[in-house]
PDB file of C-alpha atoms in Angstrom:
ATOM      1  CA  UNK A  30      56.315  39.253  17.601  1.00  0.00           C
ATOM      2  CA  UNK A  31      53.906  39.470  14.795  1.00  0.00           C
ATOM      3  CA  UNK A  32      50.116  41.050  15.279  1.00  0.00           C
ATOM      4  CA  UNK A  33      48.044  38.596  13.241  1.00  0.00           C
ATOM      5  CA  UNK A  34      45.241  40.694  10.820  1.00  0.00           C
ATOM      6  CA  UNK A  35      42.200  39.830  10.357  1.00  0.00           C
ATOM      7  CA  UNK A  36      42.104  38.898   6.892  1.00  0.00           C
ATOM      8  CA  UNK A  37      44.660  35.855   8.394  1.00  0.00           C
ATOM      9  CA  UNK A  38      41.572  34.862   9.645  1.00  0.00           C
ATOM     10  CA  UNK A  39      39.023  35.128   7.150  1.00  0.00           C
ATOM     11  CA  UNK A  40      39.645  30.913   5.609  1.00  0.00           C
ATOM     12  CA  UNK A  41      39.243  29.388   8.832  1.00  0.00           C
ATOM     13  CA  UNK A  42      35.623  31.736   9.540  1.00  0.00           C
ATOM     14  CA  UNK A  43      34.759  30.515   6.413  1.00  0.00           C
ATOM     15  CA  UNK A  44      35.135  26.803   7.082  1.00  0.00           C
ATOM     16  CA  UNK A  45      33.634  27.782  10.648  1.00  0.00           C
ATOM     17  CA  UNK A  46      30.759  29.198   8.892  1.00  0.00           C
ATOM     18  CA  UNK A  47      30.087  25.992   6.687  1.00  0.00           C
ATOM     19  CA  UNK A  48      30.375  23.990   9.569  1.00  0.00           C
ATOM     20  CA  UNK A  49      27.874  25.305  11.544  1.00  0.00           C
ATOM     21  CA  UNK A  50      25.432  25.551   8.430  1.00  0.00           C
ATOM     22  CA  UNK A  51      26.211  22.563   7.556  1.00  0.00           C
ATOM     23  CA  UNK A  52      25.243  20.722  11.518  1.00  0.00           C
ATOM     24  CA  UNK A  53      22.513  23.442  11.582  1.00  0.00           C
ATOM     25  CA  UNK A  54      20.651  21.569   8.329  1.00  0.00           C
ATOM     26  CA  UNK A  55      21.937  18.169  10.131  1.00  0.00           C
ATOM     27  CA  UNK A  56      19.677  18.879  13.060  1.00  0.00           C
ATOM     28  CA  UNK A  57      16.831  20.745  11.649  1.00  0.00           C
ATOM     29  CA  UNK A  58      16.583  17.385   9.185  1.00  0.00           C
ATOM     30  CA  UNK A  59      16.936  14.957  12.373  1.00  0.00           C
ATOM     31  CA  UNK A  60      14.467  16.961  13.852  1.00  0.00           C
ATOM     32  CA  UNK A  61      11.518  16.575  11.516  1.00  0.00           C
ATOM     33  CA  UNK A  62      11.826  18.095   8.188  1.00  0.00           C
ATOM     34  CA  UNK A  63      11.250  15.103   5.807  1.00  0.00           C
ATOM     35  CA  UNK A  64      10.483  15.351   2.058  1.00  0.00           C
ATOM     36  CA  UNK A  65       8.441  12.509   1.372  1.00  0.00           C
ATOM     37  CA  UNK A  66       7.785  10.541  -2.133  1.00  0.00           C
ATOM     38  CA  UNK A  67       5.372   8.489  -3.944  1.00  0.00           C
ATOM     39  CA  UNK A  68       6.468   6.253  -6.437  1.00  0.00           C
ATOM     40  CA  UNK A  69       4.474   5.664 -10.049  1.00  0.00           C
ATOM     41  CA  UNK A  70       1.775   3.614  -9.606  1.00  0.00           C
ATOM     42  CA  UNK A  71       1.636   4.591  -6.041  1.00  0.00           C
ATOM     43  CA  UNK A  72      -1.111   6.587  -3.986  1.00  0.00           C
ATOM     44  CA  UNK A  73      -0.124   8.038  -0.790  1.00  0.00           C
ATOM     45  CA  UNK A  74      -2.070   8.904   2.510  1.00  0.00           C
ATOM     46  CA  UNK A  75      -0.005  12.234   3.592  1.00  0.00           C
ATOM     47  CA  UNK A  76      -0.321  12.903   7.370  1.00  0.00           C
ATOM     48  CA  UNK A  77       1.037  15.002   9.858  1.00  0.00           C
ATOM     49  CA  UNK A  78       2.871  13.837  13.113  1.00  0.00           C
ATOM     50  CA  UNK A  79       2.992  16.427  15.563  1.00  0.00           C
ATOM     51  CA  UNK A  80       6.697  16.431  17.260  1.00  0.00           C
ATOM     52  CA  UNK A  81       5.831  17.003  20.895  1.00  0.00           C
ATOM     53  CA  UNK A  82       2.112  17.573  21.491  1.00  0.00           C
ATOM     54  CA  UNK A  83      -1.394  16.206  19.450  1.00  0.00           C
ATOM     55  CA  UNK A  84      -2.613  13.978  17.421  1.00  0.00           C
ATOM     56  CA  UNK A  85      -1.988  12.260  14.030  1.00  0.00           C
ATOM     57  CA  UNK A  86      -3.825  14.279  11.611  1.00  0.00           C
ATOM     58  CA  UNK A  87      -4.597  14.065   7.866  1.00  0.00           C
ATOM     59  CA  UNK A  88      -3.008  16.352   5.251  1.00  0.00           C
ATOM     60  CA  UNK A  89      -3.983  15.151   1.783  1.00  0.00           C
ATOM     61  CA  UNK A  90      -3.408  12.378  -0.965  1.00  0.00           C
ATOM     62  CA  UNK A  91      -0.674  12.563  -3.598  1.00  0.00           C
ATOM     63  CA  UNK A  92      -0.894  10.785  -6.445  1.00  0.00           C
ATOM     64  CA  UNK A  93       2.591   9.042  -7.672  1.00  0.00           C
ATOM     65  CA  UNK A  94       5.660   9.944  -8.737  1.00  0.00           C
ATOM     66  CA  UNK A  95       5.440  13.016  -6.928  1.00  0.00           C
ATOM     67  CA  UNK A  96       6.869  14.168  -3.591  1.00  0.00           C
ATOM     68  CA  UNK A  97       5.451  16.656  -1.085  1.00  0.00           C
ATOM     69  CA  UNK A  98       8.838  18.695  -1.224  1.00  0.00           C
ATOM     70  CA  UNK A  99      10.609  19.931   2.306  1.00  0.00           C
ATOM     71  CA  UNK A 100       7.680  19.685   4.883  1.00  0.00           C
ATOM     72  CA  UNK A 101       7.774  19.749   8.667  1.00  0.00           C
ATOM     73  CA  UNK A 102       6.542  16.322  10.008  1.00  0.00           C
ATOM     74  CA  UNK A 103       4.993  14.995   7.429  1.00  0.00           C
ATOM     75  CA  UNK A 104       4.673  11.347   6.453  1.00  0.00           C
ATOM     76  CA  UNK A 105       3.175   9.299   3.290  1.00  0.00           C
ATOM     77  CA  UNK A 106       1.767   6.012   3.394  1.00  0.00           C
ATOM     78  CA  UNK A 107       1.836   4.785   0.081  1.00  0.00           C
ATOM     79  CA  UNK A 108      -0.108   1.990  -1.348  1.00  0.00           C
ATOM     80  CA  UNK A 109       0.334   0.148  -4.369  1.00  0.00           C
ATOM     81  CA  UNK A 110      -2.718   0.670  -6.682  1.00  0.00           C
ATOM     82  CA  UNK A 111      -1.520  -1.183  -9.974  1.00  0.00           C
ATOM     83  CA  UNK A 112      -3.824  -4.775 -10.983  1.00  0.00           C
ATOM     84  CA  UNK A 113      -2.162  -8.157  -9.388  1.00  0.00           C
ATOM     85  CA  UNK A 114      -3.147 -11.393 -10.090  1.00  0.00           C
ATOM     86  CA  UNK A 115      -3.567 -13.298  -7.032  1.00  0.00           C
ATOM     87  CA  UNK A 116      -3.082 -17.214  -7.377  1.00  0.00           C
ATOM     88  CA  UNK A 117      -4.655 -19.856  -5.273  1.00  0.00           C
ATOM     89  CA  UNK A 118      -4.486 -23.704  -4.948  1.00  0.00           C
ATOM     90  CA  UNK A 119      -7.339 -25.531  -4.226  1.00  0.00           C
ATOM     91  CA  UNK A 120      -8.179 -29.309  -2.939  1.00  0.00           C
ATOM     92  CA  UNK A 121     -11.748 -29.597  -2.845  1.00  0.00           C
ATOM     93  CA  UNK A 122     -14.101 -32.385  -2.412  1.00  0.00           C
ATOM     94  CA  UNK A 123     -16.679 -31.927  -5.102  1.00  0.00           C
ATOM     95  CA  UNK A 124     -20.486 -33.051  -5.391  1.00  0.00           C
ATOM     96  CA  UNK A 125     -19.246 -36.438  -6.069  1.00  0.00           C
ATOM     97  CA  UNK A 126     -17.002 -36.980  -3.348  1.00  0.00           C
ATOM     98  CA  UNK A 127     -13.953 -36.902  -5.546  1.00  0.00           C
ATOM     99  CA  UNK A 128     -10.985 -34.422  -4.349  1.00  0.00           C
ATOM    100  CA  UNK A 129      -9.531 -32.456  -7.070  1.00  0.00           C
ATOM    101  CA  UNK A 130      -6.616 -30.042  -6.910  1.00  0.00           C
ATOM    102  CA  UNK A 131      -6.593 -27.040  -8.802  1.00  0.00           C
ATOM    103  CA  UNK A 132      -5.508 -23.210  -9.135  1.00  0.00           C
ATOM    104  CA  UNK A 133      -7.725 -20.077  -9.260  1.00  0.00           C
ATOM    105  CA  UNK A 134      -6.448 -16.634 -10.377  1.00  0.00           C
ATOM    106  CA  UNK A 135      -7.950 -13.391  -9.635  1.00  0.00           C
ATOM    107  CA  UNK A 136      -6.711 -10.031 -11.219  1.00  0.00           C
ATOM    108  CA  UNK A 137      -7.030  -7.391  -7.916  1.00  0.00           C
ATOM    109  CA  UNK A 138      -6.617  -3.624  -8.016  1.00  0.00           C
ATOM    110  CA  UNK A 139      -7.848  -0.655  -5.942  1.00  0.00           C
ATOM    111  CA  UNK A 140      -9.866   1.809  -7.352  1.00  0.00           C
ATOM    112  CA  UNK A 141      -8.101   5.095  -8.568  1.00  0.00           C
ATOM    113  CA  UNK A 142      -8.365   7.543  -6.001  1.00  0.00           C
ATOM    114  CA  UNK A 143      -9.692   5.189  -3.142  1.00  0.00           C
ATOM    115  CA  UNK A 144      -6.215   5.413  -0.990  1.00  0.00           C
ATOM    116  CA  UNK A 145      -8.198   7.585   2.337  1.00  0.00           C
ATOM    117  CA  UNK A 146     -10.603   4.868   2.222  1.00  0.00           C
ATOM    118  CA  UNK A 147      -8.055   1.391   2.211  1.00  0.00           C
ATOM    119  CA  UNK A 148      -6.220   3.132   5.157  1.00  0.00           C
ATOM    120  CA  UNK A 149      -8.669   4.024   7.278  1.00  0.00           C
ATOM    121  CA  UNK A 150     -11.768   1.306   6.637  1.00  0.00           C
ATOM    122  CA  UNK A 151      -9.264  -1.647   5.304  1.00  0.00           C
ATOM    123  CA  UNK A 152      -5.524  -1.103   6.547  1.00  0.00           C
ATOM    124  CA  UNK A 153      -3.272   0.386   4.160  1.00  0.00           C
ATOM    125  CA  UNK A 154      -0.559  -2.776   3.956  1.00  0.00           C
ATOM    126  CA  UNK A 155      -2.211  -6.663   3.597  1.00  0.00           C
ATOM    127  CA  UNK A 156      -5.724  -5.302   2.203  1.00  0.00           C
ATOM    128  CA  UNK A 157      -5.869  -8.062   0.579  1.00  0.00           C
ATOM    129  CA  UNK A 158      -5.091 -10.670   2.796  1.00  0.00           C
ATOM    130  CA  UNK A 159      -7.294  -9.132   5.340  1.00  0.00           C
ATOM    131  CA  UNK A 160     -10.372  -8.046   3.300  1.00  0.00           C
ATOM    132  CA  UNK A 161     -10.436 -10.065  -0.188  1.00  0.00           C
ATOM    133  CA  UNK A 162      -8.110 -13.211   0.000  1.00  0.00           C
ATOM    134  CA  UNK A 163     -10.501 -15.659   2.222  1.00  0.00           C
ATOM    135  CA  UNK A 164     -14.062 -14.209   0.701  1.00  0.00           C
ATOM    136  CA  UNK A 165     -12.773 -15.342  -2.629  1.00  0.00           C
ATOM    137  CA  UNK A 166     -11.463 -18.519  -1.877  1.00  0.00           C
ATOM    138  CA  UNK A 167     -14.865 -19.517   0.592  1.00  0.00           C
ATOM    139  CA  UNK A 168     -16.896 -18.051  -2.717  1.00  0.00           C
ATOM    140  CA  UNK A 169     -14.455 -20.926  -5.148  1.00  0.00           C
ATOM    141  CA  UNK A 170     -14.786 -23.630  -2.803  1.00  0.00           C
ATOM    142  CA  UNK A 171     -18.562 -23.217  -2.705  1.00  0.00           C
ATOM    143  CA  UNK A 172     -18.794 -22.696  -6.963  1.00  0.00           C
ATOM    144  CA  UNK A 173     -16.807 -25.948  -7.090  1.00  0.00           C
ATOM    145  CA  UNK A 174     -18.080 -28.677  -4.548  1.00  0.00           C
ATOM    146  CA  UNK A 175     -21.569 -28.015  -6.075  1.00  0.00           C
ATOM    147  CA  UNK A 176     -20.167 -29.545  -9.438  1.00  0.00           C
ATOM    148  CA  UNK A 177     -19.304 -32.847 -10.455  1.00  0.00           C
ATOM    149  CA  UNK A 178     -15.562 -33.330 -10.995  1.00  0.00           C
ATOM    150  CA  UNK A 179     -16.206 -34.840 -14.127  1.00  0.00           C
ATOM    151  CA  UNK A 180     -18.250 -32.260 -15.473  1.00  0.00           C
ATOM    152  CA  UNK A 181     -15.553 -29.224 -13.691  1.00  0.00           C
ATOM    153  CA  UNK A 182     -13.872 -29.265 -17.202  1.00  0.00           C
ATOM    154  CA  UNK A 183     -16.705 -28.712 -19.413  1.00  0.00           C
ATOM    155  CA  UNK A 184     -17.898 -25.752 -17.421  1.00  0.00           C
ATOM    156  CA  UNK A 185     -15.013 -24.343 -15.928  1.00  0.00           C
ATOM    157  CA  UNK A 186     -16.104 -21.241 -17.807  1.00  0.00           C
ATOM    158  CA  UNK A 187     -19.621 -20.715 -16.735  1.00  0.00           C
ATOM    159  CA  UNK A 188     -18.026 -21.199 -13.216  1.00  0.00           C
ATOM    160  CA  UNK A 189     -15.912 -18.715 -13.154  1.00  0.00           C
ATOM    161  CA  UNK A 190     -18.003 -16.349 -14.829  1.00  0.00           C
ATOM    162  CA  UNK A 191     -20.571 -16.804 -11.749  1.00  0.00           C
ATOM    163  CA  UNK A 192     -17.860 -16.367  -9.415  1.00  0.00           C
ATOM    164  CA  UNK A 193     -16.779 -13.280 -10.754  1.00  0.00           C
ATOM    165  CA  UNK A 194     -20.368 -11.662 -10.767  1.00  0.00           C
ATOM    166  CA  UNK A 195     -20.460 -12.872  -7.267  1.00  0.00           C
ATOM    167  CA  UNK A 196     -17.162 -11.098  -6.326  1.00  0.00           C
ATOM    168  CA  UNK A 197     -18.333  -7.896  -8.320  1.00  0.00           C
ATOM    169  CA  UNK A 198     -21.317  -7.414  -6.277  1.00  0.00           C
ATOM    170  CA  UNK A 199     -19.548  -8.273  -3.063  1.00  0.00           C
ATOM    171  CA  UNK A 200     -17.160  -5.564  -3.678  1.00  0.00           C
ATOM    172  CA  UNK A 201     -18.880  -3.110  -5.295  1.00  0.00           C
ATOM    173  CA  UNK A 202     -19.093  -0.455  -3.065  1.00  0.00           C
ATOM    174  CA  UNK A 203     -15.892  -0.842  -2.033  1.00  0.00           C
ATOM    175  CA  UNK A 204     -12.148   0.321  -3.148  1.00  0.00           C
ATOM    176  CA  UNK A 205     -11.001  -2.937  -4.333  1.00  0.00           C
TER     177      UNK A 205
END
């Protein structure tokens, strides 16, 4: 009978040793080591999730494309900040009792570097729908059944000049 040597050994500790590395990185990973991105045109609100014990706690903003590299528990919220244009239909029942249909379109973006505020003060997903979406279209209605639907034509300018000095100063001290 044969003695085995060690060096008859030495491929299988080295697939032993790459197998435990490699479930080692498996777990640590499952376990909350995260590396987090923000896509261009993104900000993100970086916080930190304890594992076991404590509270949600902020880290920082990032500013997109970026990522925070390997981190222990930490998440991004990221927000879109580029311009949309928002469209809206309309049936309103002007100044002469006349119901007209029509469509309204408002270019919205968040300020740069506003992201801490729109999560905390306005949520970070549906800002719009939640904070900006009904103002506006209570602020067109009103512009609108004051006019004459003959005359909504002629001075469809002038209207929505006033209603976008009225939405400026609504939302001037605010992200949006």
């Amino acid at each position: 009978m044969e003695v085995e040597t060690m060096k008859s050994y030495e491929p299988r500790l080295g697939i032993m040793k790459s197998t435990l590395m490699a479930i080692g990185l498996a777990t640590l990973s499952g376990c909350g080591f995260k590396n987090p991105s923000v896509p261009a045109g993104h900000e993100g609100y970086r916080v930190n999730k304890p594992y076991f014990i404590g509270k949600h706690e902020f880290v920082g903003t990032l500013k997109g494309p970026t990522s925070t590299g390997l981190t222990w528990r930490d998440f991004v919220l990221d927000v879109d900040m580029r311009s949309n244009t928002m469209s809206e239909e309309y049936d309103i029942l002007t100044k002469d009792n006349l119901n007209v249909k029509f469509r309204s379109h408002t270019k919205v973006s968040l300020k740069e570097g506003s992201i801490r505020d729109v999560v905390e003060k306005f949520g970070a997903q549906g800002w719009y729908d939640r904070n900006v979406k009904e103002q506006s279209r209570t602020i067109v209605r009103e512009a609108v059944s004051r006019q004459n639907a003959y005359g909504l034509k002629e001075q469809s300018e002038q209207i929505g000049a006033s209603i976008l000095q009225i939405l400026r100063d609504m939302y001037k001290d605010t992200p949006f």
